[in-house]
XYZ file of C-alpha atoms in Angstrom:
296
model
C -61.283 -52.026 -165.246
C -57.886 -50.454 -165.887
C -57.728 -48.022 -168.790
C -55.461 -45.143 -169.644
C -57.870 -43.599 -172.164
C -59.989 -40.590 -171.279
C -63.614 -41.437 -170.467
C -66.131 -40.386 -173.130
C -68.800 -39.975 -170.434
C -66.967 -36.879 -169.225
C -66.899 -35.104 -172.565
C -69.939 -32.833 -171.824
C -68.373 -31.761 -168.523
C -64.978 -31.144 -170.123
C -66.643 -29.184 -172.928
C -68.222 -26.974 -170.283
C -64.833 -26.498 -168.635
C -63.253 -25.620 -171.979
C -65.871 -22.988 -172.769
C -65.372 -21.511 -169.304
C -61.617 -21.430 -169.900
C -62.050 -19.469 -173.121
C -64.223 -16.875 -171.370
C -61.719 -16.444 -168.557
C -58.745 -16.321 -170.937
C -60.452 -13.706 -173.123
C -60.819 -11.411 -170.119
C -57.059 -11.389 -169.574
C -55.922 -11.597 -173.199
C -52.625 -9.833 -173.793
C -49.853 -9.203 -176.286
C -46.217 -9.674 -175.365
C -45.311 -6.247 -176.790
C -47.189 -4.656 -173.860
C -44.713 -5.985 -171.290
C -41.374 -5.151 -172.900
C -39.223 -2.142 -171.834
C -38.837 -0.832 -175.368
C -37.224 2.381 -174.121
C -34.125 0.335 -173.206
C -33.712 -1.154 -176.709
C -30.576 -0.421 -178.739
C -29.139 -1.829 -181.939
C -26.529 -4.512 -181.319
C -24.793 -3.418 -184.536
C -24.577 0.192 -183.376
C -23.887 -0.646 -179.721
C -22.270 -4.103 -179.454
C -23.069 -6.225 -176.418
C -20.679 -6.051 -173.500
C -20.813 -7.815 -170.142
C -20.769 -4.464 -168.350
C -24.318 -3.860 -169.671
C -25.758 -6.684 -167.537
C -27.964 -5.341 -164.739
C -29.444 -8.454 -163.101
C -27.850 -10.904 -160.653
C -26.682 -14.102 -162.321
C -29.202 -16.403 -160.520
C -32.140 -14.369 -161.854
C -30.694 -14.367 -165.364
C -30.219 -18.128 -165.112
C -33.840 -18.552 -164.003
C -35.268 -16.411 -166.810
C -33.005 -18.004 -169.409
C -34.023 -21.482 -168.199
C -37.689 -20.526 -168.445
C -37.104 -19.296 -171.988
C -35.347 -22.495 -173.033
C -38.306 -24.449 -171.684
C -40.859 -22.314 -173.512
C -39.078 -22.443 -176.884
C -39.768 -26.163 -177.108
C -43.489 -25.492 -177.589
C -43.521 -27.077 -181.099
C -42.331 -30.403 -179.646
C -44.760 -30.283 -176.711
C -47.631 -29.522 -179.082
C -46.618 -32.329 -181.425
C -46.541 -34.790 -178.517
C -49.951 -33.703 -177.239
C -51.477 -33.759 -180.718
C -50.301 -37.322 -181.322
C -51.264 -38.490 -177.851
C -54.844 -37.223 -178.048
C -55.474 -38.296 -181.638
C -58.669 -40.337 -181.507
C -59.350 -39.215 -177.943
C -62.008 -36.758 -176.730
C -62.469 -33.954 -179.253
C -62.712 -31.329 -176.515
C -59.220 -32.195 -175.292
C -57.763 -31.731 -178.754
C -59.630 -28.414 -179.002
C -58.134 -27.330 -175.696
C -54.620 -28.276 -176.841
C -55.045 -25.972 -179.849
C -56.156 -23.138 -177.579
C -53.349 -23.906 -175.126
C -50.797 -23.734 -177.952
C -52.083 -20.344 -179.127
C -51.936 -18.974 -175.577
C -48.460 -20.373 -174.880
C -47.063 -19.244 -178.227
C -45.945 -15.773 -177.139
C -44.282 -16.807 -173.862
C -40.874 -17.482 -175.389
C -41.095 -14.277 -177.450
C -41.647 -12.236 -174.303
C -38.789 -13.832 -172.360
C -36.287 -13.777 -175.215
C -36.987 -10.199 -176.217
C -36.804 -9.073 -172.593
C -33.339 -10.621 -172.185
C -32.116 -9.089 -175.443
C -33.598 -5.626 -174.913
C -32.167 -5.374 -171.398
C -28.846 -6.827 -172.585
C -28.701 -9.299 -169.730
C -27.458 -12.066 -172.074
C -24.914 -12.264 -174.854
C -27.084 -12.443 -178.023
C -25.177 -15.069 -180.008
C -24.797 -17.324 -176.972
C -28.553 -17.137 -176.380
C -29.211 -17.900 -180.045
C -27.013 -20.991 -179.843
C -28.706 -22.212 -176.647
C -32.115 -21.649 -178.217
C -31.197 -23.620 -181.317
C -29.541 -26.461 -179.386
C -32.531 -26.849 -177.072
C -35.069 -27.009 -179.908
C -32.892 -29.523 -181.753
C -32.981 -31.752 -178.645
C -36.773 -32.044 -178.820
C -38.986 -33.538 -176.118
C -39.049 -37.292 -175.504
C -41.204 -38.224 -172.488
C -41.343 -41.835 -171.307
C -45.135 -41.911 -171.405
C -47.540 -41.527 -174.311
C -51.045 -42.387 -173.081
C -53.814 -39.765 -172.777
C -54.364 -40.052 -169.028
C -50.665 -40.072 -168.121
C -50.084 -37.091 -170.384
C -52.872 -35.203 -168.618
C -51.239 -35.986 -165.265
C -47.914 -34.724 -166.585
C -49.317 -31.486 -167.992
C -51.044 -30.816 -164.667
C -47.767 -31.059 -162.760
C -45.845 -29.206 -165.430
C -48.251 -26.256 -165.600
C -48.442 -25.938 -161.815
C -44.657 -26.166 -161.476
C -44.208 -23.516 -164.176
C -46.739 -21.218 -162.508
C -44.980 -21.563 -159.146
C -41.579 -21.031 -160.797
C -42.681 -17.759 -162.407
C -44.294 -16.411 -159.242
C -41.336 -17.328 -157.035
C -38.764 -15.793 -159.373
C -40.997 -12.713 -159.781
C -40.798 -12.109 -156.026
C -37.015 -12.175 -156.148
C -36.836 -10.068 -159.323
C -39.045 -7.305 -157.947
C -36.133 -5.688 -156.071
C -34.002 -5.586 -159.226
C -36.369 -4.986 -162.157
C -40.080 -4.362 -161.712
C -40.691 -4.847 -165.451
C -39.330 -8.369 -165.187
C -41.382 -9.102 -162.095
C -44.530 -7.882 -163.860
C -43.997 -9.957 -166.996
C -43.267 -13.114 -164.981
C -46.511 -12.673 -163.053
C -48.288 -12.172 -166.368
C -46.963 -15.491 -167.632
C -48.038 -17.153 -164.389
C -51.649 -16.119 -165.037
C -51.686 -18.140 -168.256
C -50.137 -21.134 -166.521
C -52.746 -20.903 -163.753
C -55.631 -21.218 -166.203
C -53.951 -24.071 -168.062
C -53.148 -25.887 -164.836
C -56.743 -25.566 -163.631
C -58.097 -27.260 -166.764
C -55.673 -30.202 -166.760
C -55.987 -30.601 -162.982
C -59.774 -30.816 -163.109
C -59.772 -33.243 -166.032
C -57.832 -35.649 -163.815
C -60.021 -34.892 -160.788
C -63.212 -35.806 -162.652
C -61.671 -39.015 -163.978
C -60.552 -40.106 -160.513
C -63.985 -39.380 -159.068
C -65.657 -41.348 -161.840
C -63.182 -44.238 -161.762
C -60.642 -44.457 -158.877
C -58.832 -47.226 -160.741
C -57.167 -44.460 -162.763
C -54.800 -44.309 -159.770
C -52.883 -47.063 -161.522
C -51.644 -44.551 -164.090
C -50.914 -41.699 -161.690
C -47.917 -43.191 -159.947
C -45.425 -43.470 -162.792
C -45.738 -39.799 -163.730
C -45.863 -38.435 -160.187
C -42.840 -40.405 -158.981
C -40.753 -39.664 -162.075
C -41.807 -36.121 -162.895
C -39.230 -33.793 -164.392
C -39.663 -30.545 -166.232
C -39.623 -30.639 -170.056
C -36.652 -28.275 -170.064
C -34.414 -31.142 -168.941
C -33.161 -31.404 -172.558
C -31.442 -28.010 -172.419
C -27.657 -27.701 -171.915
C -26.439 -27.748 -168.289
C -29.961 -28.271 -166.959
C -28.897 -29.814 -163.643
C -26.391 -27.026 -162.980
C -29.052 -24.461 -163.800
C -31.589 -25.997 -161.441
C -28.992 -26.164 -158.678
C -28.329 -22.418 -159.001
C -32.049 -21.639 -159.132
C -32.749 -23.803 -156.070
C -30.052 -22.088 -154.012
C -30.442 -18.519 -155.200
C -33.627 -17.983 -157.251
C -36.457 -19.264 -155.078
C -37.384 -22.566 -156.777
C -36.010 -26.016 -155.948
C -37.012 -29.392 -154.504
C -38.457 -27.856 -151.332
C -40.652 -25.454 -153.281
C -41.643 -28.273 -155.622
C -42.840 -30.363 -152.684
C -44.630 -27.563 -150.827
C -46.173 -25.764 -153.782
C -46.655 -28.475 -156.384
C -46.675 -32.090 -155.216
C -48.317 -31.471 -151.844
C -50.946 -29.252 -153.463
C -51.919 -31.747 -156.139
C -51.960 -34.823 -153.872
C -54.358 -32.968 -151.609
C -56.512 -31.588 -154.443
C -56.951 -34.978 -156.062
C -57.712 -36.434 -152.609
C -55.539 -39.435 -153.298
C -55.725 -40.494 -149.656
C -59.537 -40.786 -149.925
C -59.760 -42.680 -153.214
C -60.738 -46.348 -153.011
C -59.875 -48.149 -156.259
C -61.155 -51.712 -156.620
C -58.353 -53.116 -158.747
C -55.454 -54.343 -156.551
C -52.886 -52.839 -158.938
C -54.581 -49.453 -158.706
C -54.708 -49.584 -154.909
C -51.014 -50.505 -154.804
C -50.236 -47.535 -157.068
C -52.260 -45.235 -154.811
C -50.338 -46.389 -151.731
C -47.048 -45.997 -153.595
C -47.938 -42.367 -154.343
C -48.785 -41.689 -150.699
C -45.556 -43.359 -149.552
C -43.578 -41.316 -152.081
C -45.252 -38.171 -150.792
C -44.566 -39.129 -147.168
C -40.868 -39.788 -147.868
C -40.424 -36.402 -149.485
C -42.309 -34.750 -146.641
C -39.854 -36.260 -144.145
C -36.954 -34.886 -146.168
C -38.609 -31.463 -146.251
C -39.315 -31.503 -142.509
C -35.767 -32.630 -141.707
C -34.339 -29.813 -143.788
C -36.388 -27.122 -142.045
C -35.616 -28.610 -138.643
C -31.872 -28.496 -139.254
C -31.873 -25.147 -140.986
């Protein structure tokens, strides 16, 4: 049977996972004020912003700014998840509420860091922030299972993004590197929950493969609505440690292996075709990756 609804038989297991998440999250609870270099703060009215005050390389600023403009769209992400899971498993809706509370301070941390360190022009950042939120979030999927697949990829990609940029930032600003790694810890916990929800569904019913393919083959980050997104991602790929190669190695390859897509045996012909399509998609990207490293 093909269904894109979450399976009620898994609710006890997911409830257990949710309670475990809350325990783990409580152990690393934090406030964004702890990670800001307040000693660098100055009034913009007393000391107007000037480009000479910028201390970070442009690619790192672009990466942090892009992360911020992704995080500020939290209200739209939450609205989408809330509508998608209405009438679905209660534990998933409970997790979305917890996820929202934990994600809520991410944009505050990034925006205040950029302003305090004067690495962005304040009014320009305000305008980008406003324009991005006005653009909203309009994914081309709206079913519970597909949304869970998407959030798995999105959280893992965000975690990898933060960790990779943190490595690069460490030589320029250790405060920035620390706060990016702090954000990655949240994304790791969120990713683990969404990832395992999908894993349990695939183990219970391999025919869920039918709904994996569309999201996996068409995945794009929610920040795609921000101005100049493609230009930003091009700069970040070339100079800030996160691009298509990192996405394949650290996101897609990881999740295809974790979900053991090659070992699943769905009964429905459509689901089996979708499974093979995913593996072929993965293989094509692997060839591109291998060719790049060979010619490098």
